[in-house]
PDB file of C-alpha atoms and ligand atoms in Angstrom:
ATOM      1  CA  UNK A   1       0.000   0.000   0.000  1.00 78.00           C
ATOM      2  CA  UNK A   2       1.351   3.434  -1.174  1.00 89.00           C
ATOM      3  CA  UNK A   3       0.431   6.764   0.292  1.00 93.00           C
ATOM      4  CA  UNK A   4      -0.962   7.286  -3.448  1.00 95.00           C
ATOM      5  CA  UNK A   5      -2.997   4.767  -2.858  1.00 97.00           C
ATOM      6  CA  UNK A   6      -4.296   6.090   0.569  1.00 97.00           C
ATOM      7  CA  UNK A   7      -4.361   9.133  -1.011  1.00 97.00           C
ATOM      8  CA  UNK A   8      -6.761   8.277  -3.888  1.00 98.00           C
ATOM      9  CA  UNK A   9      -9.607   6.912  -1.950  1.00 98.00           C
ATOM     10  CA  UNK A  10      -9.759   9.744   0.358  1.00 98.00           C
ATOM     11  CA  UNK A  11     -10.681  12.045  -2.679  1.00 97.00           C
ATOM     12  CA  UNK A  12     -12.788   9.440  -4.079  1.00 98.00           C
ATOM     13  CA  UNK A  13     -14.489   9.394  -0.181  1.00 98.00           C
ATOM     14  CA  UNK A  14     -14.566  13.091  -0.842  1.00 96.00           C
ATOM     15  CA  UNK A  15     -16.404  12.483  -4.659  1.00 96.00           C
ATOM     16  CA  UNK A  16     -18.819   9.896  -3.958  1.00 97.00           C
ATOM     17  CA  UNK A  17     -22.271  10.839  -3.880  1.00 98.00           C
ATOM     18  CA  UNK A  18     -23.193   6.907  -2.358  1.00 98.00           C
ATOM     19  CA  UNK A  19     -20.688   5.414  -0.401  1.00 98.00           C
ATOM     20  CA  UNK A  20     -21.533   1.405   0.239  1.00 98.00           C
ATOM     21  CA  UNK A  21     -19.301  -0.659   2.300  1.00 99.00           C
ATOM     22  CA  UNK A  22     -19.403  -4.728   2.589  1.00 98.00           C
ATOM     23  CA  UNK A  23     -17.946  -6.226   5.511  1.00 98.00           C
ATOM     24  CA  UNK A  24     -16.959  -9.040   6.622  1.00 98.00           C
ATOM     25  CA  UNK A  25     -15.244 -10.975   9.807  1.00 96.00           C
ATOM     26  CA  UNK A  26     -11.939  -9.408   9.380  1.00 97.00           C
ATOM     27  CA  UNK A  27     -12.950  -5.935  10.698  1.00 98.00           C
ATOM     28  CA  UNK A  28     -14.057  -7.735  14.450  1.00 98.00           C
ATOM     29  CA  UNK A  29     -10.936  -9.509  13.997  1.00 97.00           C
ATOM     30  CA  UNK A  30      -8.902  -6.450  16.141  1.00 98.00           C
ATOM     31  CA  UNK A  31     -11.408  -6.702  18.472  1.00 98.00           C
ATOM     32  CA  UNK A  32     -10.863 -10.115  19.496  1.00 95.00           C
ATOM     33  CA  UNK A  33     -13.417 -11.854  17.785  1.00 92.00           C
ATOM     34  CA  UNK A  34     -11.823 -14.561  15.474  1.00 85.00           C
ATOM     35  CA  UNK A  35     -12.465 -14.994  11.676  1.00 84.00           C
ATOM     36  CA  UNK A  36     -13.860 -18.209  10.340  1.00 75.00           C
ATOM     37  CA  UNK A  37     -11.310 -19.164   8.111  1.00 64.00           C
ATOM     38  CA  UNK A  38      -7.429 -19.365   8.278  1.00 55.00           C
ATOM     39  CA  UNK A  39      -4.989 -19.231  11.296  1.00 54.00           C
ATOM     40  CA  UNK A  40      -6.881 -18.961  14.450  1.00 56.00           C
ATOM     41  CA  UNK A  41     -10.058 -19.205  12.665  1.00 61.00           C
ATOM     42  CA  UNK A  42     -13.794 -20.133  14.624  1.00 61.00           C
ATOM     43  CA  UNK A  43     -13.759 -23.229  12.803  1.00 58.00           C
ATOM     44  CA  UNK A  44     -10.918 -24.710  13.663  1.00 54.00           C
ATOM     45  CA  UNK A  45     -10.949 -28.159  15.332  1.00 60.00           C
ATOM     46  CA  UNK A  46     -14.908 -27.924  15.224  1.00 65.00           C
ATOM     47  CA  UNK A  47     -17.217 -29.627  12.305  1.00 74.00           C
ATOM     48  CA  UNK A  48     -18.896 -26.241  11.328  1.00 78.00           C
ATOM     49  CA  UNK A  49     -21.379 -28.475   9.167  1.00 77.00           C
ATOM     50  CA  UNK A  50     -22.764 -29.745  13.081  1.00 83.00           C
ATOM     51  CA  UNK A  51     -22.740 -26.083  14.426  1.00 88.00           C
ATOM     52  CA  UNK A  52     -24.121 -23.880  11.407  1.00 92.00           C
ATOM     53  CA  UNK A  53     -26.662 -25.754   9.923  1.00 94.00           C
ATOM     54  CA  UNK A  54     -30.342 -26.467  10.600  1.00 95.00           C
ATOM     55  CA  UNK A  55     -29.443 -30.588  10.540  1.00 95.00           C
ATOM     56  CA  UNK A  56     -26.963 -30.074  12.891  1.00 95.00           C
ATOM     57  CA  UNK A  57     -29.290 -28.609  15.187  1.00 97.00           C
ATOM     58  CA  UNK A  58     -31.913 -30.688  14.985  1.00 96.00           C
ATOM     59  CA  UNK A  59     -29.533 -33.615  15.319  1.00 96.00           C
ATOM     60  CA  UNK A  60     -28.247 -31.733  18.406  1.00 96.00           C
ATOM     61  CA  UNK A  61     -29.827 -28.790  19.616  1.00 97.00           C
ATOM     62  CA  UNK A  62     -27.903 -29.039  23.078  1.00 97.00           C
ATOM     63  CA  UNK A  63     -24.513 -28.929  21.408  1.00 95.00           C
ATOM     64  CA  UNK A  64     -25.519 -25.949  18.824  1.00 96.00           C
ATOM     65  CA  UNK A  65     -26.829 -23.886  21.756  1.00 97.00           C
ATOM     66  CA  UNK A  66     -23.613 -25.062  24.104  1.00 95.00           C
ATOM     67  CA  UNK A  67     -21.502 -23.274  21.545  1.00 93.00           C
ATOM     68  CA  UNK A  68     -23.862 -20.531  20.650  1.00 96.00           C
ATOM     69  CA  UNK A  69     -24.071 -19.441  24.625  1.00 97.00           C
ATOM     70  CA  UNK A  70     -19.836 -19.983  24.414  1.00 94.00           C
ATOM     71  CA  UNK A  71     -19.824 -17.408  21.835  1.00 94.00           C
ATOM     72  CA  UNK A  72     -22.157 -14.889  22.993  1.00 96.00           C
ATOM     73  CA  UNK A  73     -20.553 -14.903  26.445  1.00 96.00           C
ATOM     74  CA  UNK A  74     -17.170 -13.778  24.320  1.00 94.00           C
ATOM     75  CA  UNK A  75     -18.739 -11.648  22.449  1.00 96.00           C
ATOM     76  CA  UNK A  76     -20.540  -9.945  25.330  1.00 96.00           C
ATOM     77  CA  UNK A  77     -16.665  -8.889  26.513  1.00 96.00           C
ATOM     78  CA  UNK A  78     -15.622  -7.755  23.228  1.00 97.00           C
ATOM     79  CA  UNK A  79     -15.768  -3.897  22.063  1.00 98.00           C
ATOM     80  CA  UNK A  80     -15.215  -2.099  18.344  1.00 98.00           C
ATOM     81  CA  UNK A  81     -12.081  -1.012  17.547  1.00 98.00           C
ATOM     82  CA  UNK A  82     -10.800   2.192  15.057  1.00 98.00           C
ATOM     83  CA  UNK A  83     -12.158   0.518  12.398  1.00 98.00           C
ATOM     84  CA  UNK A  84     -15.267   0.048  13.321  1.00 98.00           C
ATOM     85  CA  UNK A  85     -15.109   3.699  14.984  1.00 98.00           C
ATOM     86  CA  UNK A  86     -14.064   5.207  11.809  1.00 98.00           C
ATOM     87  CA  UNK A  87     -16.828   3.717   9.495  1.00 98.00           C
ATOM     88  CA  UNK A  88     -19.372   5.260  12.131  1.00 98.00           C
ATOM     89  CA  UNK A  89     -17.076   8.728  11.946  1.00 98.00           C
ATOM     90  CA  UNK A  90     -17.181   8.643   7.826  1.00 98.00           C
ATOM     91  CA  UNK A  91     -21.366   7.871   7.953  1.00 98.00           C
ATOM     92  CA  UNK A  92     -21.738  11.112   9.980  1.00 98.00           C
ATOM     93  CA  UNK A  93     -19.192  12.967   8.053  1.00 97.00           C
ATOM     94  CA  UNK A  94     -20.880  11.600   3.940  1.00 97.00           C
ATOM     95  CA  UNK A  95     -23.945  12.960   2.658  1.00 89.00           C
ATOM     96  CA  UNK A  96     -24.523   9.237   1.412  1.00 97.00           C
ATOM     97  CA  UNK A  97     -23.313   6.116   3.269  1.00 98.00           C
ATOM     98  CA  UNK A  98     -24.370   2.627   3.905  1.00 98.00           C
ATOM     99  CA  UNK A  99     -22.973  -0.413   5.365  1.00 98.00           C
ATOM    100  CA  UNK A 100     -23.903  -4.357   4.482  1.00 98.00           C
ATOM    101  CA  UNK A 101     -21.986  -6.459   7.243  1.00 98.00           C
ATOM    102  CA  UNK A 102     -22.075 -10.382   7.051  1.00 97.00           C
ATOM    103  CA  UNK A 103     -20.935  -9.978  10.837  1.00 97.00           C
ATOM    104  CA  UNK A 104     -23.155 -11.203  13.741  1.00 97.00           C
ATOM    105  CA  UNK A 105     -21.384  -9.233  16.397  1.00 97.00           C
ATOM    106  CA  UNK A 106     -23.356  -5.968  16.157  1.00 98.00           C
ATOM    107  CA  UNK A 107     -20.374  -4.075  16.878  1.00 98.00           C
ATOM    108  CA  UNK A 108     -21.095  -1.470  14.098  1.00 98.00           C
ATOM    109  CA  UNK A 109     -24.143  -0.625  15.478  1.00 98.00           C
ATOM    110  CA  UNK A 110     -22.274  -0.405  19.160  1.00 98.00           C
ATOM    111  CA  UNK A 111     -19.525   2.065  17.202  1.00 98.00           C
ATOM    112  CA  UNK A 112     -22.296   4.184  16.146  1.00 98.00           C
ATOM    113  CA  UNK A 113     -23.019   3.051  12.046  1.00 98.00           C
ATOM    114  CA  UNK A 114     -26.542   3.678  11.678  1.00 98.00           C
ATOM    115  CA  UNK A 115     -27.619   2.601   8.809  1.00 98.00           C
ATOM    116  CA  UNK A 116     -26.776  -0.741   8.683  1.00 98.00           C
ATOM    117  CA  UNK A 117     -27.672  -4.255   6.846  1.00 98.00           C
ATOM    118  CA  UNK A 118     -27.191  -7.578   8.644  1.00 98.00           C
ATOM    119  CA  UNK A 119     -27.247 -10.297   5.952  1.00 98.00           C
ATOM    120  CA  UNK A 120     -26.567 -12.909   8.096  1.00 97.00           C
ATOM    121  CA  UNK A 121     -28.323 -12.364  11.210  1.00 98.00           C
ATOM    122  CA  UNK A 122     -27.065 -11.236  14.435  1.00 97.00           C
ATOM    123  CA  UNK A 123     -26.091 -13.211  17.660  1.00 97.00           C
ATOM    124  CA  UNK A 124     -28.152 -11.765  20.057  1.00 98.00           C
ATOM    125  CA  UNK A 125     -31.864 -12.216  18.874  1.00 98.00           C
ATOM    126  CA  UNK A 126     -33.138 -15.457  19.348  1.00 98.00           C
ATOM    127  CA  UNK A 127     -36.234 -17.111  16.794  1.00 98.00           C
ATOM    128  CA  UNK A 128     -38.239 -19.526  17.736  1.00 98.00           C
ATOM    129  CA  UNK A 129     -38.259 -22.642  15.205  1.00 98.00           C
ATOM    130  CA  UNK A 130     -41.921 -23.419  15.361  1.00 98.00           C
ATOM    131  CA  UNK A 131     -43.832 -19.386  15.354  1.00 98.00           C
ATOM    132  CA  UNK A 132     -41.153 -17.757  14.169  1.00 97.00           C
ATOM    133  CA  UNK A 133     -41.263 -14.932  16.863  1.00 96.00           C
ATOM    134  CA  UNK A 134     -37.872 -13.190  17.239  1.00 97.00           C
ATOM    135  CA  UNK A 135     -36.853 -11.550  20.654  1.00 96.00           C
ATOM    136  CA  UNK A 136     -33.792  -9.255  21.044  1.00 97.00           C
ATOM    137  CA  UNK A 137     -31.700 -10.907  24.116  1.00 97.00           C
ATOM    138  CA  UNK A 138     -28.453  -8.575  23.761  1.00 96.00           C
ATOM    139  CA  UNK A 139     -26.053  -9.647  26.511  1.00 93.00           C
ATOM    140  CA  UNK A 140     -28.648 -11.866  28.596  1.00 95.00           C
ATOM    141  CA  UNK A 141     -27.394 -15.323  29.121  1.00 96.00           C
ATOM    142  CA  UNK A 142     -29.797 -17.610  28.068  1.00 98.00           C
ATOM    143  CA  UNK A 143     -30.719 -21.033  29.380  1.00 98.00           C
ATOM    144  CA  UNK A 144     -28.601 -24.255  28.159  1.00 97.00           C
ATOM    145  CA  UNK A 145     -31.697 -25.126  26.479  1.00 98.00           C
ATOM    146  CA  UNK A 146     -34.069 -22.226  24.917  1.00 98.00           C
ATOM    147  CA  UNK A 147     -37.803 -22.749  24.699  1.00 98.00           C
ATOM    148  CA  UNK A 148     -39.932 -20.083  23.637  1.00 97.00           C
ATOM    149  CA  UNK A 149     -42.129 -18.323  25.915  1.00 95.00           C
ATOM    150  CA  UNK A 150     -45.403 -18.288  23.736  1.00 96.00           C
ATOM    151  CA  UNK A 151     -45.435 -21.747  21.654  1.00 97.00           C
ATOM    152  CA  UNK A 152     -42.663 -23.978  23.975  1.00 97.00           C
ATOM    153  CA  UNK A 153     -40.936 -25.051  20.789  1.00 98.00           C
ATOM    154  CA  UNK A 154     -36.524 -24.856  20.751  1.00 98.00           C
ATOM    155  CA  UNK A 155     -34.987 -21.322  20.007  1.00 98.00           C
ATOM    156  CA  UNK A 156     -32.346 -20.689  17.620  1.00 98.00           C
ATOM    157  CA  UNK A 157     -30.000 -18.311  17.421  1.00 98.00           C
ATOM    158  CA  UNK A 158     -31.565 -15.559  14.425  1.00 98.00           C
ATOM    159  CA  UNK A 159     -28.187 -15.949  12.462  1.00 98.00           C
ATOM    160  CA  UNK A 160     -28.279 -17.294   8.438  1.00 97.00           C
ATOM    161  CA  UNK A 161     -26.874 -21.246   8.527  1.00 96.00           C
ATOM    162  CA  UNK A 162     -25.364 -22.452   5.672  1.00 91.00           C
ATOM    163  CA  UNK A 163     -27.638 -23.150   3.211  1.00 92.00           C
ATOM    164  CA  UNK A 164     -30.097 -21.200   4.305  1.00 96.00           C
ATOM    165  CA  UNK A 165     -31.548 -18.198   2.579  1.00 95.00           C
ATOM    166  CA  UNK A 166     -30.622 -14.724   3.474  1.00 97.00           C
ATOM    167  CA  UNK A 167     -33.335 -12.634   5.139  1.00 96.00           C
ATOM    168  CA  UNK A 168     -35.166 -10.711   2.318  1.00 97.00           C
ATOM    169  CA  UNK A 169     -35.588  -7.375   3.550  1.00 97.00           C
ATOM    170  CA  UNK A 170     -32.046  -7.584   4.032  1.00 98.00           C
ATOM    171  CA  UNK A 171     -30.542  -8.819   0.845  1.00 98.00           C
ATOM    172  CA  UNK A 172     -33.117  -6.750  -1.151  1.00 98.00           C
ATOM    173  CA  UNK A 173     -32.113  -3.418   0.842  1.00 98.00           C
ATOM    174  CA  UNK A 174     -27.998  -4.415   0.124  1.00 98.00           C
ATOM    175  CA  UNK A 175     -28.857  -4.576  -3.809  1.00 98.00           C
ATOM    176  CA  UNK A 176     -30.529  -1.766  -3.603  1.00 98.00           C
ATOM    177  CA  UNK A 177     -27.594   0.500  -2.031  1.00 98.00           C
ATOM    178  CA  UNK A 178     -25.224  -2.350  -4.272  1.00 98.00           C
ATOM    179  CA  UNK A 179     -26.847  -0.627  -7.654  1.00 98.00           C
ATOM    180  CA  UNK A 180     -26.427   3.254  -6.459  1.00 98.00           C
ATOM    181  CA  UNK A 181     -22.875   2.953  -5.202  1.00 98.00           C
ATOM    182  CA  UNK A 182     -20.324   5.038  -7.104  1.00 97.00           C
ATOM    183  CA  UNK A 183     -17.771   3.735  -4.253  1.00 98.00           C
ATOM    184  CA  UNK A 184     -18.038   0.397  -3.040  1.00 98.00           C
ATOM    185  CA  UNK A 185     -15.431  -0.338  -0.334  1.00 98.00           C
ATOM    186  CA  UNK A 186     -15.094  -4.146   0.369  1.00 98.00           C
ATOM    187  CA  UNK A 187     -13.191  -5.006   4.067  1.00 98.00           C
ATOM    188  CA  UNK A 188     -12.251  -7.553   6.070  1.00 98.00           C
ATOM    189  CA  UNK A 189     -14.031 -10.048   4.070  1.00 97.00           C
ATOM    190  CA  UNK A 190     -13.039 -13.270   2.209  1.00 96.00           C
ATOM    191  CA  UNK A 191     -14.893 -12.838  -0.289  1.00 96.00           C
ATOM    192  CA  UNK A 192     -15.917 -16.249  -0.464  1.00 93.00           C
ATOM    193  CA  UNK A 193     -19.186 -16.496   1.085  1.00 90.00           C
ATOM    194  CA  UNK A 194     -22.132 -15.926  -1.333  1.00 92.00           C
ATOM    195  CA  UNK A 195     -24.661 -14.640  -2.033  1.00 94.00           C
ATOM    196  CA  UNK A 196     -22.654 -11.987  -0.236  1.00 95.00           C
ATOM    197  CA  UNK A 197     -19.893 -12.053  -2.802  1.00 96.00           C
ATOM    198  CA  UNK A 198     -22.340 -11.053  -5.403  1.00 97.00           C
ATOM    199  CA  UNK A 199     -22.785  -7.721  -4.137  1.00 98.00           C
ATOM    200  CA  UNK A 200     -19.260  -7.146  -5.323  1.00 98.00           C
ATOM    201  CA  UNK A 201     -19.629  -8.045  -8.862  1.00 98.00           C
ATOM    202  CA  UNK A 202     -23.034  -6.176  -9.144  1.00 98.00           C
ATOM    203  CA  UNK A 203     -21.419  -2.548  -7.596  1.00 98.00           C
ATOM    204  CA  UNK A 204     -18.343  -3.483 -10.417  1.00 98.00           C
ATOM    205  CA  UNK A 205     -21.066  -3.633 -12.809  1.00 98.00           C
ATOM    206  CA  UNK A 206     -22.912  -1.185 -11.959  1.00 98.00           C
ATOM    207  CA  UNK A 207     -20.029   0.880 -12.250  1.00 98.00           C
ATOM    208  CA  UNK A 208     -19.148   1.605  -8.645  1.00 98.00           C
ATOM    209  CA  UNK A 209     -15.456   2.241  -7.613  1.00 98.00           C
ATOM    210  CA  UNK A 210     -13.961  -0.425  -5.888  1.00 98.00           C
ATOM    211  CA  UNK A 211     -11.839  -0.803  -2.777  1.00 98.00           C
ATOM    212  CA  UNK A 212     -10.442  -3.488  -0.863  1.00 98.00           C
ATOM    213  CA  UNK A 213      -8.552  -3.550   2.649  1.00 98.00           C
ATOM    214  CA  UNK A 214      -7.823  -6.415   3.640  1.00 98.00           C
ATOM    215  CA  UNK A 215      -4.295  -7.707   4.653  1.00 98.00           C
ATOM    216  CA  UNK A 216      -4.782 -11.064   2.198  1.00 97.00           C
ATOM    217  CA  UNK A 217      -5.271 -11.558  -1.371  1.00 97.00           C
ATOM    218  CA  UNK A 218      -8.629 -12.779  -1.680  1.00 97.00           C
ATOM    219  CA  UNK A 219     -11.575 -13.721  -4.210  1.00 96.00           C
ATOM    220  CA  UNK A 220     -11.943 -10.287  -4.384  1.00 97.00           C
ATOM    221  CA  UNK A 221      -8.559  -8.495  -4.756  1.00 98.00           C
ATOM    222  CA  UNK A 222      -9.035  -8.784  -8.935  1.00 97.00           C
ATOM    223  CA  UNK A 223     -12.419  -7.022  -8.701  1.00 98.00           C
ATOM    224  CA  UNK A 224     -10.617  -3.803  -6.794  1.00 98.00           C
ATOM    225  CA  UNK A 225      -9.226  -0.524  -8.498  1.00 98.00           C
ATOM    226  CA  UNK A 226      -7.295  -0.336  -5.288  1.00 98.00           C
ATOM    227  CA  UNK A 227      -5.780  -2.413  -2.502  1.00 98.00           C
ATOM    228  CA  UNK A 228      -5.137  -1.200   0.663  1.00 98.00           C
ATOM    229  CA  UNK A 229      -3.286  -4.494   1.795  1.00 98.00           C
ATOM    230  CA  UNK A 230      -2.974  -4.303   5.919  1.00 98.00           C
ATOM    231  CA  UNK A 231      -5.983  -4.317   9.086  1.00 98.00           C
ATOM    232  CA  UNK A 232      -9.140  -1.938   8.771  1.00 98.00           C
ATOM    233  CA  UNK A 233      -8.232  -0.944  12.000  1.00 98.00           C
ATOM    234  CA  UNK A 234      -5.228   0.758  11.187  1.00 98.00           C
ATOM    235  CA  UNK A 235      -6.198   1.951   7.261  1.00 98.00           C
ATOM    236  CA  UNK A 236      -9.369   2.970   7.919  1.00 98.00           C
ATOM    237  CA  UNK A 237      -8.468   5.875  10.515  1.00 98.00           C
ATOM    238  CA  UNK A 238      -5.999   7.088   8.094  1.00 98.00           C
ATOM    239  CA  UNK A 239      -8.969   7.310   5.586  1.00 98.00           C
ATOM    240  CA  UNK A 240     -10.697   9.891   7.618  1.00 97.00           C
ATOM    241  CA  UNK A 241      -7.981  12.776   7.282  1.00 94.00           C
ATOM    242  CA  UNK A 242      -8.140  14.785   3.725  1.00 91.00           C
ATOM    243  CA  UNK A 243      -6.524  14.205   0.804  1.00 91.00           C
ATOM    244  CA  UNK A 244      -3.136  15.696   0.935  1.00 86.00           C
ATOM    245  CA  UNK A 245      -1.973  17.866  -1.246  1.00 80.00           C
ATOM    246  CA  UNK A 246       1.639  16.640  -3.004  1.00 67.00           C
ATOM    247  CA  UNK A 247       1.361  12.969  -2.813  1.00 54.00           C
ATOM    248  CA  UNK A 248      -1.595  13.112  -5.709  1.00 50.00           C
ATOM    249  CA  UNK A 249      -3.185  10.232  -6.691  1.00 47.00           C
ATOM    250  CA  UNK A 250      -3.600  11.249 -10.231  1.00 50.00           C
ATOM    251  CA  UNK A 251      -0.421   9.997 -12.785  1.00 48.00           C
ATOM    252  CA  UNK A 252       0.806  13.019 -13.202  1.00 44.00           C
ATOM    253  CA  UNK A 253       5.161  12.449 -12.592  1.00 44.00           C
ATOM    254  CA  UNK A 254       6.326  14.893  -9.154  1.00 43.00           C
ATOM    255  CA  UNK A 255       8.250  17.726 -10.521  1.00 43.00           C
ATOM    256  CA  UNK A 256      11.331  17.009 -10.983  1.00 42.00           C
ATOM    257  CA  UNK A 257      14.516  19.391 -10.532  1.00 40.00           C
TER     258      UNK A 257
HETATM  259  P1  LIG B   1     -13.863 -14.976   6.689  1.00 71.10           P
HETATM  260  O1  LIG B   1     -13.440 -15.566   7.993  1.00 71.10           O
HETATM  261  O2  LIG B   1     -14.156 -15.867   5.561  1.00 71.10           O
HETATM  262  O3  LIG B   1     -12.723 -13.971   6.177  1.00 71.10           O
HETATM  263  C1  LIG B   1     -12.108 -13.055   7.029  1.00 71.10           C
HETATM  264  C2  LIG B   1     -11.261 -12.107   6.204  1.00 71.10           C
HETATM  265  O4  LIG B   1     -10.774 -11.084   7.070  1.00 71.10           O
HETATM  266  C3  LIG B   1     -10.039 -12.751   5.552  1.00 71.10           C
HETATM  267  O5  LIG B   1     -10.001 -12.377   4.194  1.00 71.10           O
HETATM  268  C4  LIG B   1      -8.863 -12.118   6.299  1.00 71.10           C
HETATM  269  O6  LIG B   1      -7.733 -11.931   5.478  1.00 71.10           O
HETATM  270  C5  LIG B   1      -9.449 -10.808   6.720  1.00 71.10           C
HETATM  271  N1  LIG B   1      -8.811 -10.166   7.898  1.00 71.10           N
HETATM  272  C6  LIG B   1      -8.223 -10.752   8.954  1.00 71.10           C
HETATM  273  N2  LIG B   1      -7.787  -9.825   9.813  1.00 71.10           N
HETATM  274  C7  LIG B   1      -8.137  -8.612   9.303  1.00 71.10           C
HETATM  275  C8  LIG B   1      -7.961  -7.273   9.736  1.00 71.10           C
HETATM  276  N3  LIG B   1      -7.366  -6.972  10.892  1.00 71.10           N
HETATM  277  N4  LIG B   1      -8.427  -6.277   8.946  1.00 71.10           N
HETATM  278  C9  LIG B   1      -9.053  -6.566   7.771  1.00 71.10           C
HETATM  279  N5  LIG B   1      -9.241  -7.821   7.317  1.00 71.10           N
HETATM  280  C10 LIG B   1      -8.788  -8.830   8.075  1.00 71.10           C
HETATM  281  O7  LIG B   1     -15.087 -14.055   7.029  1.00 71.10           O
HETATM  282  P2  LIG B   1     -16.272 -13.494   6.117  1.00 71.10           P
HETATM  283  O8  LIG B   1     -15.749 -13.122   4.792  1.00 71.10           O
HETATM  284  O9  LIG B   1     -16.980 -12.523   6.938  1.00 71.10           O
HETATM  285  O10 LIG B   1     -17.257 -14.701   5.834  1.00 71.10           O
HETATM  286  C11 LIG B   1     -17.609 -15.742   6.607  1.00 71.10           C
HETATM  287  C12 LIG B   1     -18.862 -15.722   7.476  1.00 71.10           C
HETATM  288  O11 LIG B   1     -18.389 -15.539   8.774  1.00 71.10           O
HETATM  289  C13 LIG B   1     -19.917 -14.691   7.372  1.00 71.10           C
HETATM  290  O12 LIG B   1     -21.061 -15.379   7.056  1.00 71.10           O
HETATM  291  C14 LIG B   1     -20.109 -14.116   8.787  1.00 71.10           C
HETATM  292  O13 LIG B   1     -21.471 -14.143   9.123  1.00 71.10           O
HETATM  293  C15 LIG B   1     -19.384 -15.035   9.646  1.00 71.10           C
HETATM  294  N6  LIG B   1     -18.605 -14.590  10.814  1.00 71.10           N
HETATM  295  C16 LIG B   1     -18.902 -13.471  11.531  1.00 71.10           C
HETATM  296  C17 LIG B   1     -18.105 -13.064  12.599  1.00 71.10           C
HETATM  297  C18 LIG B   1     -18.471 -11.821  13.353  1.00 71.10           C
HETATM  298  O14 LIG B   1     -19.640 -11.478  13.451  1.00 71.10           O
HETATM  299  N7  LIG B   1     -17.479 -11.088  13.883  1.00 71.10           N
HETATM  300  C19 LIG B   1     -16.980 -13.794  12.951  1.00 71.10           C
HETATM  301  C20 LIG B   1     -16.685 -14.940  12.205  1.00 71.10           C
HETATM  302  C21 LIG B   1     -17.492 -15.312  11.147  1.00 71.10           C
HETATM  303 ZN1  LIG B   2     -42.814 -20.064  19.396  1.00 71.10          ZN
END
């Protein structure tokens, strides 16, 4: 990453009329909260088919909700970082801003973003498998074994399992802000995930400017204009200050002697 680079998104922050951002597990990741994949990754060691799936839980509801509680007891410690801090910061700052997060942590929302997209779910709201009512239970510790207060049926946690669909409101919202994006910023994410991934190729074709930070090459590094390889936490801070003058991002040569 170059300070040209660095440079040239802050004036194309300063451009856009519709800034959308997609992210993924990699901007929690300096808050503690581990990604999925690689090194240190949620799944290791675990069978993510038995914990993130609706056959898994009903083959073993006990051991789905022993590892949901694990998790939202960790989670319940954890707390944004700059990253997530500056996204909230550039929302206030933009006329037009939106952020579509495949996290479950709610830690946007706790930074300040405001206008926000789950697609898949969030940790703390429960659904009941049999009436479908959802209940909000941020930071309560819930029984080893959730029944729902109106119907008696099993709770689940209201996060998107693999191979389930993603909530429509949700996805349809996403496209929407997808298709009006002249700068679509892509961070922390693998990229490997879909329908999620999608909503890269539709901003590209849709014209949208695109942006990744991330500090790996992933699924969507050949989709970007530019690559701002390192953590969100520490680029996206430096995104907030303006455009400096002398280190221009256009191709003009410095002047030379
Ligand atoms: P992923 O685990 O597939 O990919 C994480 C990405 O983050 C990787 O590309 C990695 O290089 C990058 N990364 C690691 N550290 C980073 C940092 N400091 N700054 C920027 N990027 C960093 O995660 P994904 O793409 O979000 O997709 C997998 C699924 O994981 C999603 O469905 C999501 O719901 C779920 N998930 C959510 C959380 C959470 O809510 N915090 C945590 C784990 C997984
Ligand atoms: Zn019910």
């Amino acid at each position: 990453m170059t300070a040209a680079d660095l440079n040239r998104v802050r004036q194309w922050l300063k451009e856009a009329r519709f800034v959308v951002v997609l992210t993924g597990a990699g901007v929690s990741a300096e808050s503690g909260v581990p990604t999925y994949r690689g090194a240190g990754g949620l799944w290791q060691g675990s069978d993510f088919r038995e914990l993130a799936s609706l056959e898994g839980f009903q083959r073993d509801p006990k051991k789905v909700w022993a590892w949901y509680n694990e998790r939202r007891r960790q989670l319940k410690q954890v707390r944004p970082n700059p990253g997530h801090y500056a996204l909230a910061e550039l929302e206030r700052r933009l006329g037009g801003f939106a952020l579509i997060t495949q996290n479950v942590d709610r830690l946007h929302q706790a930074a300040g973003s405001r206008n926000v997209v789950e697609l898949h779910g969030n940790i703390w709201e429960v659904r009941c498998t049999r009436c479908g009512r959802v209940e909000d239970r941020t930071g309560i510790e819930l029984p080893a074994e959730p029944h729902c207060s109106q119907c008696g049926a099993w709770l689940r946690p209201n996060v998107v399992w693999f191979g389930e669909m993603l909530p429509e409101h949700a996805w349809q919202r996403a496209e929407s802000w997808t298709r009006q994006a002249d700068l679509f910023m892509v961070i922390g994410t693998s990229a490997e995930v879909w329908p999620a991934a999608g909503l890269i190729h539709l901003a590209r074709q849709s014209g949208a400017r695109i942006v990744e930070i991330n500090p790996h090459e992933t699924a969507a590094s050949s989709l970007a204009d530019v690559i701002l390889r390192g953590k969100s936490g520490e680029i996206l801070p430096q995104l907030l200050d303006a455009p400096q003058p002398g280190s221009s991002a256009s191709p003009e040569p410095a002047a030379s002697g």
